[in-house]
JSON list of C-alpha atoms and ligand atoms in Angstrom, two decimals:
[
{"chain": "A", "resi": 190, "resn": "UNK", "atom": "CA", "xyz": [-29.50, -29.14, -12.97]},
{"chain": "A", "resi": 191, "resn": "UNK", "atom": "CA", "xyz": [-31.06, -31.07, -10.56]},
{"chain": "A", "resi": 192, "resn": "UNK", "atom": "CA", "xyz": [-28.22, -31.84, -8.38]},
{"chain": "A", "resi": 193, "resn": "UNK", "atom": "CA", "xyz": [-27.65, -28.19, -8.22]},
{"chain": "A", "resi": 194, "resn": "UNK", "atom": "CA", "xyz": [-30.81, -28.00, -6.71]},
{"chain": "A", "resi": 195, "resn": "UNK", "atom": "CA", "xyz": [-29.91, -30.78, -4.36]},
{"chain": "A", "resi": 196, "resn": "UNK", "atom": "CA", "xyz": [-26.91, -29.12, -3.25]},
{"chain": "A", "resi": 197, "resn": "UNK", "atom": "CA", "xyz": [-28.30, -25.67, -2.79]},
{"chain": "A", "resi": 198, "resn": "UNK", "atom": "CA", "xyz": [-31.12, -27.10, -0.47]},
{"chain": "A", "resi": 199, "resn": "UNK", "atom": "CA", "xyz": [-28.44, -29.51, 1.38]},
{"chain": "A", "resi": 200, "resn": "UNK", "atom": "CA", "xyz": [-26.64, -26.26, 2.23]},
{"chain": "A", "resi": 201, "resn": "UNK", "atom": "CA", "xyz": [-29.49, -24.20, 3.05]},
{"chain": "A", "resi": 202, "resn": "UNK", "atom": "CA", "xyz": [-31.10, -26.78, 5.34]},
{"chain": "A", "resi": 203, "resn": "UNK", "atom": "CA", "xyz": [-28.89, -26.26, 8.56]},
{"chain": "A", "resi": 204, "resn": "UNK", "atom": "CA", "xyz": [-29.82, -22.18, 8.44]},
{"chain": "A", "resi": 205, "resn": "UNK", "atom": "CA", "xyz": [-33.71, -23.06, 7.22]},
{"chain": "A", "resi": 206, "resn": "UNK", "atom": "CA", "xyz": [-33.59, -25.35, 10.58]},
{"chain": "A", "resi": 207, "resn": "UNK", "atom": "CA", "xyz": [-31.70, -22.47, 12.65]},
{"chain": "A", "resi": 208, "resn": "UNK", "atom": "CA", "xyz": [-34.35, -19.79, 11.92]},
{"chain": "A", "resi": 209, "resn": "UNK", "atom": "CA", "xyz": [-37.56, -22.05, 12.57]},
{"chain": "A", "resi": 210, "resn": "UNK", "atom": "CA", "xyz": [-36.13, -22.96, 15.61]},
{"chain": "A", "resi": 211, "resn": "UNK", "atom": "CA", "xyz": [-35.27, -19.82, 16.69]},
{"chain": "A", "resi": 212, "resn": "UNK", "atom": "CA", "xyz": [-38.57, -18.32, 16.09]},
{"chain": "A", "resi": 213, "resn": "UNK", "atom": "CA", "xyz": [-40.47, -19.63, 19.19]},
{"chain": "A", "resi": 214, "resn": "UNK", "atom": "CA", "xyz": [-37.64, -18.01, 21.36]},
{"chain": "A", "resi": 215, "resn": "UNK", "atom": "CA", "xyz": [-37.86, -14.55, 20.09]},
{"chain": "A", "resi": 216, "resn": "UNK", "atom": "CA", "xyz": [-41.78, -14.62, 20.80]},
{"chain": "A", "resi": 217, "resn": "UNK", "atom": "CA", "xyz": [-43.22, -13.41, 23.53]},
{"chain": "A", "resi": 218, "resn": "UNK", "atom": "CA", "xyz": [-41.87, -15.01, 26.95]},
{"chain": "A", "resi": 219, "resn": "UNK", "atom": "CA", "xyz": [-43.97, -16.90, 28.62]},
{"chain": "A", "resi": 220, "resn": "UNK", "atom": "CA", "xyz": [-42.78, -17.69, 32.66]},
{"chain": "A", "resi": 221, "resn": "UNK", "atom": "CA", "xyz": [-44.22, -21.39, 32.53]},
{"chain": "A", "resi": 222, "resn": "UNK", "atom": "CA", "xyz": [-42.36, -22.02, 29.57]},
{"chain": "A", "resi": 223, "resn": "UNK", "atom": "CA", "xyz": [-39.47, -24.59, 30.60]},
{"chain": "A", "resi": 224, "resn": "UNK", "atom": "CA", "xyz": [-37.77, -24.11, 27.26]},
{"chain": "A", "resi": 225, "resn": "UNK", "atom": "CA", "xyz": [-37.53, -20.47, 27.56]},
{"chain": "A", "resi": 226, "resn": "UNK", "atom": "CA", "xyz": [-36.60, -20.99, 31.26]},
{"chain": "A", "resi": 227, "resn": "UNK", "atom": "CA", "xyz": [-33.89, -23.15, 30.11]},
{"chain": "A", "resi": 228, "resn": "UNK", "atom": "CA", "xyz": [-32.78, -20.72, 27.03]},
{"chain": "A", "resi": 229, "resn": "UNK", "atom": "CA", "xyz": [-32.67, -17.93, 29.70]},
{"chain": "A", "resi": 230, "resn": "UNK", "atom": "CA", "xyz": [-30.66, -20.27, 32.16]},
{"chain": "A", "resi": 231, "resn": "UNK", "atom": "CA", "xyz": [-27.81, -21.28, 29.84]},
{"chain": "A", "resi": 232, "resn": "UNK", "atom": "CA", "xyz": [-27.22, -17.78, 28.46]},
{"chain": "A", "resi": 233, "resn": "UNK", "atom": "CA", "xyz": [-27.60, -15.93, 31.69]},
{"chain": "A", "resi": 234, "resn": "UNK", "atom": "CA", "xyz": [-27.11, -18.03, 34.91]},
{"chain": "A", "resi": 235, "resn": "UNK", "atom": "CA", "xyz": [-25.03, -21.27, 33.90]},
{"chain": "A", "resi": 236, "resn": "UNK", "atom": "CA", "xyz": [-21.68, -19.37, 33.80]},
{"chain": "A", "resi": 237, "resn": "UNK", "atom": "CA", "xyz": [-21.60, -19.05, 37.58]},
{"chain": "A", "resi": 238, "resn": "UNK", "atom": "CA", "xyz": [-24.66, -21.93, 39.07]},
{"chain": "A", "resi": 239, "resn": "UNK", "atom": "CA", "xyz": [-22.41, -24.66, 36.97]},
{"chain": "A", "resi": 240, "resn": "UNK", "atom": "CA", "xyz": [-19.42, -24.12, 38.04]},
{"chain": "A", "resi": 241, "resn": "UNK", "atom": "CA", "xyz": [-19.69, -22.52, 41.29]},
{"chain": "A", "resi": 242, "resn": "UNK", "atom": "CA", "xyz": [-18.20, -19.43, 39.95]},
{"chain": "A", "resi": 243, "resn": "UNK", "atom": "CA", "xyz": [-17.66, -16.58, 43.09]},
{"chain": "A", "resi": 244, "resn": "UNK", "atom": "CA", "xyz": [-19.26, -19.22, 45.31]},
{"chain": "A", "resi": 245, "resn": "UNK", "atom": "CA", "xyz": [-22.28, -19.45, 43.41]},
{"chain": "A", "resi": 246, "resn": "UNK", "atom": "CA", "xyz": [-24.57, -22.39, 44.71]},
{"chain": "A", "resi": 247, "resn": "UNK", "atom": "CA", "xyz": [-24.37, -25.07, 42.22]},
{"chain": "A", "resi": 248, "resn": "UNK", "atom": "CA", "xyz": [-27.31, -26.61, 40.18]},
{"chain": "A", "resi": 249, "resn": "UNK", "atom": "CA", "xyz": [-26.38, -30.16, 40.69]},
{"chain": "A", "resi": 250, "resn": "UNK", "atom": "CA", "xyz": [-26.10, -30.01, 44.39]},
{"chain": "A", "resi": 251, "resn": "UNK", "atom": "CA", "xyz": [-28.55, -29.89, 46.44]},
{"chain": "A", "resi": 252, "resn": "UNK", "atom": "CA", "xyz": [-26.97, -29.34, 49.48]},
{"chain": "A", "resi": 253, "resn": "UNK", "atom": "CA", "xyz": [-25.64, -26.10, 48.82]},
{"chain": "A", "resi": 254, "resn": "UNK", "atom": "CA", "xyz": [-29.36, -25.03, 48.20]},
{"chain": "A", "resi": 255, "resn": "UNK", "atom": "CA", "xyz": [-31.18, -26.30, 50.56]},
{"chain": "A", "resi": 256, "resn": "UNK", "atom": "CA", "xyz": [-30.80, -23.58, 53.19]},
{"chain": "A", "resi": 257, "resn": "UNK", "atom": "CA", "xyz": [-31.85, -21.10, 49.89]},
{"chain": "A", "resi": 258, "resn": "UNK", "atom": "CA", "xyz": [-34.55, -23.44, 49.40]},
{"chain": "A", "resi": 259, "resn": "UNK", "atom": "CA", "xyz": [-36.59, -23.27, 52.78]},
{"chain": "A", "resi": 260, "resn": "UNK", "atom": "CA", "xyz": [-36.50, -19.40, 52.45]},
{"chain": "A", "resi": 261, "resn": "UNK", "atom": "CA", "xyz": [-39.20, -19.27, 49.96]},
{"chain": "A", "resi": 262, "resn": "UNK", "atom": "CA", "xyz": [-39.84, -18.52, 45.92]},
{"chain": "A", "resi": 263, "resn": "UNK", "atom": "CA", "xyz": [-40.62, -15.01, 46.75]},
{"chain": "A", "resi": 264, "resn": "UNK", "atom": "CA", "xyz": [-36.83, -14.61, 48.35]},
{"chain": "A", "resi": 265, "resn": "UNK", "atom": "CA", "xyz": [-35.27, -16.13, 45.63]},
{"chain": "A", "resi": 266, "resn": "UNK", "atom": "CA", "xyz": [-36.95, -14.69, 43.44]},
{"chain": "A", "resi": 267, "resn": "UNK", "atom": "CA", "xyz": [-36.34, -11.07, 44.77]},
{"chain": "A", "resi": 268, "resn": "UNK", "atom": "CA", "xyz": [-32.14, -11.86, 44.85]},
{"chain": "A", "resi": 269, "resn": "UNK", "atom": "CA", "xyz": [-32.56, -12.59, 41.09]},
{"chain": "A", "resi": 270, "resn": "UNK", "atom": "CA", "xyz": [-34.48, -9.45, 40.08]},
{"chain": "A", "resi": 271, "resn": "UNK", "atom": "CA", "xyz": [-32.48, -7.04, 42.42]},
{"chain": "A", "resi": 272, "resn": "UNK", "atom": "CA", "xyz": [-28.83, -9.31, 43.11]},
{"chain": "A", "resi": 273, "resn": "UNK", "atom": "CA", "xyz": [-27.45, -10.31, 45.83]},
{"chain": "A", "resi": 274, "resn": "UNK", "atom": "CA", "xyz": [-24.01, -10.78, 47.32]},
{"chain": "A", "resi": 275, "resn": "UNK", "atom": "CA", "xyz": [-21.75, -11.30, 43.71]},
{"chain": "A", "resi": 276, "resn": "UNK", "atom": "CA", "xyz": [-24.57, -12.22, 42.05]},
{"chain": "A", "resi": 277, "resn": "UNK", "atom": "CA", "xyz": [-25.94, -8.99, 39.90]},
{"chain": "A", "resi": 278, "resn": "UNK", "atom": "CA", "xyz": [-29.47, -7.74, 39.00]},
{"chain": "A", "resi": 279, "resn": "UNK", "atom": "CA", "xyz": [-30.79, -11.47, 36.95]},
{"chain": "A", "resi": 280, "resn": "UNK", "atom": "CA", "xyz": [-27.28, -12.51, 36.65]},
{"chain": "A", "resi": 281, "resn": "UNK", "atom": "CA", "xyz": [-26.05, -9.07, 35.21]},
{"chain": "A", "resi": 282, "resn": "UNK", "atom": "CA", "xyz": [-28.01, -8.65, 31.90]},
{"chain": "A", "resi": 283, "resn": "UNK", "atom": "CA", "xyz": [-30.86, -6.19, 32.77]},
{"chain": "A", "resi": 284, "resn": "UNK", "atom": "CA", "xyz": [-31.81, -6.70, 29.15]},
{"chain": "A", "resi": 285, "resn": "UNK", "atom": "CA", "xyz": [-33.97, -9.65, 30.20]},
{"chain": "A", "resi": 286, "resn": "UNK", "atom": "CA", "xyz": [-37.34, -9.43, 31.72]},
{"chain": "A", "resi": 287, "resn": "UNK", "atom": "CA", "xyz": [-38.53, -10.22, 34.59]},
{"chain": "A", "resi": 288, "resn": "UNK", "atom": "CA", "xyz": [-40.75, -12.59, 33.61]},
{"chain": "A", "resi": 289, "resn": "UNK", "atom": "CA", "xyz": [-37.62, -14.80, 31.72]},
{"chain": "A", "resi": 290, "resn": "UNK", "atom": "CA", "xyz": [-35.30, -14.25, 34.71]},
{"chain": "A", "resi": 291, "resn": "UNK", "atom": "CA", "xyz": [-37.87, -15.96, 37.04]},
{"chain": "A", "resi": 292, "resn": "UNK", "atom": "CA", "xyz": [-38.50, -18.82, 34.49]},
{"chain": "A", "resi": 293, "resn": "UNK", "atom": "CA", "xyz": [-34.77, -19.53, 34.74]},
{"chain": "A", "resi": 294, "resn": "UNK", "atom": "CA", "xyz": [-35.18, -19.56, 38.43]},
{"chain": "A", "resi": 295, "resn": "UNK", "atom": "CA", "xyz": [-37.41, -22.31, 38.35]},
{"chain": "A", "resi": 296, "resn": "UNK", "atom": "CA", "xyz": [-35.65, -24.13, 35.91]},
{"chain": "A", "resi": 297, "resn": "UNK", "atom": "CA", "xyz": [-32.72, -24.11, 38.07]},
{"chain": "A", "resi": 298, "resn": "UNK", "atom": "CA", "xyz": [-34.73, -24.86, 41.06]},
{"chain": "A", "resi": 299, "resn": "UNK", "atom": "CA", "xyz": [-36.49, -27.97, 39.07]},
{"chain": "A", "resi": 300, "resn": "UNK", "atom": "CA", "xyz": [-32.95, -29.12, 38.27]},
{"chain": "A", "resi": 301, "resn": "UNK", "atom": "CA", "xyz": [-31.58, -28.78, 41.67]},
{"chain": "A", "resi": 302, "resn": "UNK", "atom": "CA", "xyz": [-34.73, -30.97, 43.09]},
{"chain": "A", "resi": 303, "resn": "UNK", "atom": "CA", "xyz": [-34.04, -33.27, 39.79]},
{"chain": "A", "resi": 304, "resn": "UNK", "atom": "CA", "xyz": [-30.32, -33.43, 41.37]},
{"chain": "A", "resi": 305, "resn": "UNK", "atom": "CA", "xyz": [-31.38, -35.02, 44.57]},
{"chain": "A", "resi": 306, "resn": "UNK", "atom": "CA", "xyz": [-34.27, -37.65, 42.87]},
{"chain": "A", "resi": 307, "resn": "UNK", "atom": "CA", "xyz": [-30.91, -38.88, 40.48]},
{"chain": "A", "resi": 308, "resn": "UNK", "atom": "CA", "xyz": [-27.30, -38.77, 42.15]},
{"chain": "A", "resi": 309, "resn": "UNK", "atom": "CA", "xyz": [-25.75, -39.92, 39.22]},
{"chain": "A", "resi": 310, "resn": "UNK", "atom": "CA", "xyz": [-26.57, -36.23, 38.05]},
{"chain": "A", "resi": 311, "resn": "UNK", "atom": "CA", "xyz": [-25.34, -34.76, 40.99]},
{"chain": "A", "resi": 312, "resn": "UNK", "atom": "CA", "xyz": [-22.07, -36.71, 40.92]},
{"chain": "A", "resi": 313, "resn": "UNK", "atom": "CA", "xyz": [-22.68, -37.60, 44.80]},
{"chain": "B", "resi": 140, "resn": "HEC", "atom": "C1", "xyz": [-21.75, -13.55, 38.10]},
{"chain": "B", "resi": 140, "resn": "HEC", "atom": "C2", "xyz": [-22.14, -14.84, 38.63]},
{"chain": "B", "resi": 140, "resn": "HEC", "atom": "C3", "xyz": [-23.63, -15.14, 38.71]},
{"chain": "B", "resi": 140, "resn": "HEC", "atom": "C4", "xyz": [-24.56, -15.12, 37.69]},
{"chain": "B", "resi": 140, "resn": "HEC", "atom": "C5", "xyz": [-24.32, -14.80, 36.22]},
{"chain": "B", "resi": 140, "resn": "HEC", "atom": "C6", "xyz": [-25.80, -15.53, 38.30]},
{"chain": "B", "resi": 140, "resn": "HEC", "atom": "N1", "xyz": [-25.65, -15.76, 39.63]},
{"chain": "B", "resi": 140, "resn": "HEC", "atom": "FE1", "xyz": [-27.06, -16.39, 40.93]},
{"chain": "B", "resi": 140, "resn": "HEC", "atom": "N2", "xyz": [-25.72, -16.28, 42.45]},
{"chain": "B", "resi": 140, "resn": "HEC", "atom": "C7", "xyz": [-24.39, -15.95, 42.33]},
{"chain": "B", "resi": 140, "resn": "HEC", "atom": "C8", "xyz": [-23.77, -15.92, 43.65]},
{"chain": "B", "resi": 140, "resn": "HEC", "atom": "C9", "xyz": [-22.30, -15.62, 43.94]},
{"chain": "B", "resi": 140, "resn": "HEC", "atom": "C10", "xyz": [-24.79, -16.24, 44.57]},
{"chain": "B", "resi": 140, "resn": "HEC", "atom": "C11", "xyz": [-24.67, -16.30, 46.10]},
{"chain": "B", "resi": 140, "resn": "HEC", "atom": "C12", "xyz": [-25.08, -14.93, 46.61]},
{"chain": "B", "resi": 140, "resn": "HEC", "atom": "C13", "xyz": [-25.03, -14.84, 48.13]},
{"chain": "B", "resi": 140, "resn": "HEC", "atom": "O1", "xyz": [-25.75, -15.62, 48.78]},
{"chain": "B", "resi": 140, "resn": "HEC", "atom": "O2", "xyz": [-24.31, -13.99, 48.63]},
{"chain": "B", "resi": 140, "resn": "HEC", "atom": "C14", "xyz": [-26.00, -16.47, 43.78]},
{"chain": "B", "resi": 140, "resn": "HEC", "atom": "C15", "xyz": [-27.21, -16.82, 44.33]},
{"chain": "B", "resi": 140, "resn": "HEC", "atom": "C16", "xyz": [-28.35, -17.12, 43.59]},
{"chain": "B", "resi": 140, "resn": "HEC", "atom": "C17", "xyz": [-29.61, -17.56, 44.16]},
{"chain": "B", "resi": 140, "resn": "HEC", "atom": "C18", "xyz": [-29.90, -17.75, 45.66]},
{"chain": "B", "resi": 140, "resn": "HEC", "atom": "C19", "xyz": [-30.40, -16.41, 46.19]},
{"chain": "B", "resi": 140, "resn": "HEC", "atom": "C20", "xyz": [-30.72, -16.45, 47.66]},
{"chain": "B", "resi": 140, "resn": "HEC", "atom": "O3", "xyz": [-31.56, -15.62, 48.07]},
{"chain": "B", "resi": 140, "resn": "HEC", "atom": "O4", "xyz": [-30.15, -17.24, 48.40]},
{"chain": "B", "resi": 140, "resn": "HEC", "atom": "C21", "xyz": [-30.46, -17.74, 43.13]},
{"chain": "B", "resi": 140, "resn": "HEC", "atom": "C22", "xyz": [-31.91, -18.20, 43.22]},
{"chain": "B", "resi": 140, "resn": "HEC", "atom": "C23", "xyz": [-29.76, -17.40, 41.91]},
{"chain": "B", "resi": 140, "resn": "HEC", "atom": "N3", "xyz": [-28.48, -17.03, 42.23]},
{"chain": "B", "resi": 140, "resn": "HEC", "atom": "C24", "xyz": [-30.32, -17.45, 40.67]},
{"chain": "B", "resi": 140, "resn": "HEC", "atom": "C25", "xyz": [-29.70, -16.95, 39.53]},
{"chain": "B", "resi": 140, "resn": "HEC", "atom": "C26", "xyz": [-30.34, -16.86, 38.24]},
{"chain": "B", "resi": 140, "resn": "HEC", "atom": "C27", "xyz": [-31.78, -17.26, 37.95]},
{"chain": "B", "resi": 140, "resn": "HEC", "atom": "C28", "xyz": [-29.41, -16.34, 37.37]},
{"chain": "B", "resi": 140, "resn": "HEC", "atom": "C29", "xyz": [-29.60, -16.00, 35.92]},
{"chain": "B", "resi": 140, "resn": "HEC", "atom": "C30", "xyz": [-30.67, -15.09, 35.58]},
{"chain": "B", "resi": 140, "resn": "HEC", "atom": "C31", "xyz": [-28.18, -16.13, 38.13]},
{"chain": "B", "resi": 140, "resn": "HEC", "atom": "N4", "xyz": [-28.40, -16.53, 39.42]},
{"chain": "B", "resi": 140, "resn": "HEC", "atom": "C32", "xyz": [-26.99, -15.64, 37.60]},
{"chain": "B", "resi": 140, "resn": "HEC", "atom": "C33", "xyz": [-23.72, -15.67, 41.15]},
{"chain": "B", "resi": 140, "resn": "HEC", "atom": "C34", "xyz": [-24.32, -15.53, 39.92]}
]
């Protein structure tokens, strides 16, 4: 009897862990919010920044940003929300918000600048 209860739980556990983590995520977006900016990123921009995907400017370089850079948050932030060049409206899924599609801009943009403080990241 009890070991049935042990088992149960063991197999539960994994899904219990699933849905409490996935509850902060499904809350209400906050931009600051570096998890959610990250979330957003991985689902929504990595396909093309990590690779380089249609000559999409890569998060762990640097170089290829820098030019980006020096235009300004407000430009960057304005080729997310409405595309630019092959890069759709936030990355093609206008089922985000604004809000989450400019936290994954700054999470990119922190790991870019994180690319240049560590080379080892940036494989340079
Ligand atoms: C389908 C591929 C693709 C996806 C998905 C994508 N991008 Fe891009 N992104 C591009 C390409 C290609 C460019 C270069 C556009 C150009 O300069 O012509 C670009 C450029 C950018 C730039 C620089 C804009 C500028 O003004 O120079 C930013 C910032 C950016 N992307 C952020 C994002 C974010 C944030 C997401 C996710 C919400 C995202 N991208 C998703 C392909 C993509």
């Amino acid at each position: 009897m009890k070991m049935t209860v042990v088992r149960i739980l063991l197999v539960l556990a994994p899904l219990l862990l699933w849905m409490v983590s996935r509850v902060p995520l499904e809350g209400i977006a906050v931009a600051e919010d570096r998890a959610t900016g990250r979330e957003v990123f991985l689902q929504n921009c990595a396909l093309c920044h990590v690779s380089g995907l249609g000559m999409a400017p890569r998060v762990d370089n640097l170089q290829e940003w820098e030019s980006r850079l020096s235009a300004g948050r407000s430009v960057l932030q304005a080729s997310v929300l409405r595309g630019k060049g092959g890069m759709p409206p936030k990355g093609g899924n206008a089922s985000i918000s604004d809000s989450q599609a400019v936290a994954a801009l700054d999470y990119m943009v922190s790991r870019v600048l994180q690319s240049e403080r560590n080379p080892q990241v940036a494989g340079r």
